mmCIF file of C-alpha atoms in Angstrom:
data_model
loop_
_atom_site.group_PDB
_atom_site.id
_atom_site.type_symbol
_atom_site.label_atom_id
_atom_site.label_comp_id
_atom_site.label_asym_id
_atom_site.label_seq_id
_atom_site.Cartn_x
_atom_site.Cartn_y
_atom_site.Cartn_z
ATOM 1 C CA UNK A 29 0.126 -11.616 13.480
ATOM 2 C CA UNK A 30 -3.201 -12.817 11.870
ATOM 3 C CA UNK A 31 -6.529 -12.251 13.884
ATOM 4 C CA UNK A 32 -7.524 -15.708 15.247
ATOM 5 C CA UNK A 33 -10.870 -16.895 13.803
ATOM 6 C CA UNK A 34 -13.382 -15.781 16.382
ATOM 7 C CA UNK A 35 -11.821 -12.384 16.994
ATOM 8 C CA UNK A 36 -12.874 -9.771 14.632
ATOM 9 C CA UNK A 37 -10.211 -7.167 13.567
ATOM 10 C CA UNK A 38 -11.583 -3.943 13.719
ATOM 11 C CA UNK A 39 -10.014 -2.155 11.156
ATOM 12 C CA UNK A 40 -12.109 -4.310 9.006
ATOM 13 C CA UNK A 41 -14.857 -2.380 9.694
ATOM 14 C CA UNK A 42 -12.851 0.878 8.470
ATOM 15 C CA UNK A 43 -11.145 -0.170 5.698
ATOM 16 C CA UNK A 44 -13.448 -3.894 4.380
ATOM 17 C CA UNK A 45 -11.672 -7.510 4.199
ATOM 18 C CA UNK A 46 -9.934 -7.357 1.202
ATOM 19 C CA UNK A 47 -7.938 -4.151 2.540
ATOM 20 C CA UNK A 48 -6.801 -5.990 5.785
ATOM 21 C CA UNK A 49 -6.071 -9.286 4.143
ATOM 22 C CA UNK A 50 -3.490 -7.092 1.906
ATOM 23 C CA UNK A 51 -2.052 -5.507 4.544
ATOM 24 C CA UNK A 52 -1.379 -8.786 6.948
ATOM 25 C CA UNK A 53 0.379 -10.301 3.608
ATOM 26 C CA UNK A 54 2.209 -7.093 3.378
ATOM 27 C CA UNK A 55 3.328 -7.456 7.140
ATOM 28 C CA UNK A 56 4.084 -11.315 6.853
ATOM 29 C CA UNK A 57 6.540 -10.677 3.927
ATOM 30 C CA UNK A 58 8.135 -7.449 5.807
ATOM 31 C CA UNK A 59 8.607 -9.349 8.768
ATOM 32 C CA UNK A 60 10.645 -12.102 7.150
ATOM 33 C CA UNK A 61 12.315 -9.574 4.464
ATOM 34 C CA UNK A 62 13.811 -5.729 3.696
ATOM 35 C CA UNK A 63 11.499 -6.158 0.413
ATOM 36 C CA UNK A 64 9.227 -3.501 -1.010
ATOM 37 C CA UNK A 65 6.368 -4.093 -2.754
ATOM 38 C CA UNK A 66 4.316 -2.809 -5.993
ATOM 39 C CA UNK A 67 0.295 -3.079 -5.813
ATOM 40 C CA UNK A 68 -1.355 -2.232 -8.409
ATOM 41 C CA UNK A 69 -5.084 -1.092 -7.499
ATOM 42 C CA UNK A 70 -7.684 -0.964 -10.375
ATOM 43 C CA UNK A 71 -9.520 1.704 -8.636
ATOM 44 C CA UNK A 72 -8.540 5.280 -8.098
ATOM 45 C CA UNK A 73 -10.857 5.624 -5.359
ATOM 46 C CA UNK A 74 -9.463 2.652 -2.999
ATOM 47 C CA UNK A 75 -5.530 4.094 -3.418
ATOM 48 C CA UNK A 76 -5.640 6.264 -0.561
ATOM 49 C CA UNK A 77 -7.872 3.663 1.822
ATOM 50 C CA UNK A 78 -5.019 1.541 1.027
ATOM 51 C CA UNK A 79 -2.507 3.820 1.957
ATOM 52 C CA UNK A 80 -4.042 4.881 5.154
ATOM 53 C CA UNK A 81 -4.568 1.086 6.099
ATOM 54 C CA UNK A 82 -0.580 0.303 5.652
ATOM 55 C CA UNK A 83 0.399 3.690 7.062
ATOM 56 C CA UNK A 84 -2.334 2.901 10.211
ATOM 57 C CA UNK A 85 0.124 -0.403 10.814
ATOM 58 C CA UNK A 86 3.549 1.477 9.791
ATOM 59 C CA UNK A 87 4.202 0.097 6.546
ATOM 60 C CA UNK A 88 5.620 3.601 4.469
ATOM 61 C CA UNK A 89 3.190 3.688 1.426
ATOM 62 C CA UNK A 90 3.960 5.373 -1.497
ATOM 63 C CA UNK A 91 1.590 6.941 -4.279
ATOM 64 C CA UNK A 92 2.669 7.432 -7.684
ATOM 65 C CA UNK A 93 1.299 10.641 -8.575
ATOM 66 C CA UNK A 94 1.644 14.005 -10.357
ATOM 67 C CA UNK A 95 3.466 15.297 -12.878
ATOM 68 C CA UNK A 96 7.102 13.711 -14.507
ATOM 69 C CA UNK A 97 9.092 15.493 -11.853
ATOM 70 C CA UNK A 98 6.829 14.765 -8.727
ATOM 71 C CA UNK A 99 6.854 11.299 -9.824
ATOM 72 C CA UNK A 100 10.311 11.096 -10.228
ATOM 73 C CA UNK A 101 10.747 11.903 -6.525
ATOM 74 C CA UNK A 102 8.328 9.761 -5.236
ATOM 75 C CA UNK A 103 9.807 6.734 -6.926
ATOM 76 C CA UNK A 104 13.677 8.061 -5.740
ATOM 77 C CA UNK A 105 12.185 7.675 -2.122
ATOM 78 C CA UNK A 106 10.461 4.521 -2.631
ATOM 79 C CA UNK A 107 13.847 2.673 -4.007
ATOM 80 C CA UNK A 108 15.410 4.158 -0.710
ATOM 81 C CA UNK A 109 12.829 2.844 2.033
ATOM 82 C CA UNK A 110 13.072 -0.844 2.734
ATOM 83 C CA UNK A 111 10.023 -2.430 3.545
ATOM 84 C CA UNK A 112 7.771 0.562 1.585
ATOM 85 C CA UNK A 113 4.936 0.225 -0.706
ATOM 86 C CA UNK A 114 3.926 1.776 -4.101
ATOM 87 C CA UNK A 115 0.843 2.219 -5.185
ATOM 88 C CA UNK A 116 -0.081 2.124 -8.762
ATOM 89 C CA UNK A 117 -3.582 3.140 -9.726
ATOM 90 C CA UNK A 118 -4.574 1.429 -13.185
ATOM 91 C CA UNK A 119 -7.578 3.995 -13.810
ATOM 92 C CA UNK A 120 -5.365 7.176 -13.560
ATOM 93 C CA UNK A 121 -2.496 5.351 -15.280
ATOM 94 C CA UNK A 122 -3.749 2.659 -17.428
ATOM 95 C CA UNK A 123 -0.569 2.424 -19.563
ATOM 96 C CA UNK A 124 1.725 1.631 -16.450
ATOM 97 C CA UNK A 125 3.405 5.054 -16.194
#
């Protein structure tokens, strides 16, 4: 599952370190479980690098986005995929909503 220590993991290169080391914790704990998870990301800009780092490995990623009723939806589909991700930006919603 994890790269061994002298091979280098080339989405690395794409996405940076701390990206990949998310996304190999996020594949340990589906492999063992049905669990989603929350991350919250303090950074607009890194949501959708995130997203398209999960989504590159098939973990379903979820951004919470848009308007009351878009939102809404996108959390109704998140409760209803096992093994998904949501992804919370704190700079577009600093409050937690």
């Amino acid at each position: 599952m994890m790269q061994g220590a002298g091979e280098e993991d080339p989405e690395k290169k794409e996405f940076g370190s701390k990206i990949v080391a998310i996304r190999d914790v996020l594949r340990k704990i589906h492999a063992e479980s049905d669990d989603s998870s929350i991350i919250f990301i303090q950074f607009a800009s890194i949501v959708e690098s995130m997203r398209k780092a999960l989504e590159k490995v098939g973990i379903k990623a979820f951004v919470l986005e848009g308007n009351v009723g878009t939102r809404t939806r996108i959390l109704e589909q998140f409760k209803q995929t096992p093994k998904s991700v949501l992804l919370l930006s704190l700079e577009h919603s600093p409050s937690g909503t």
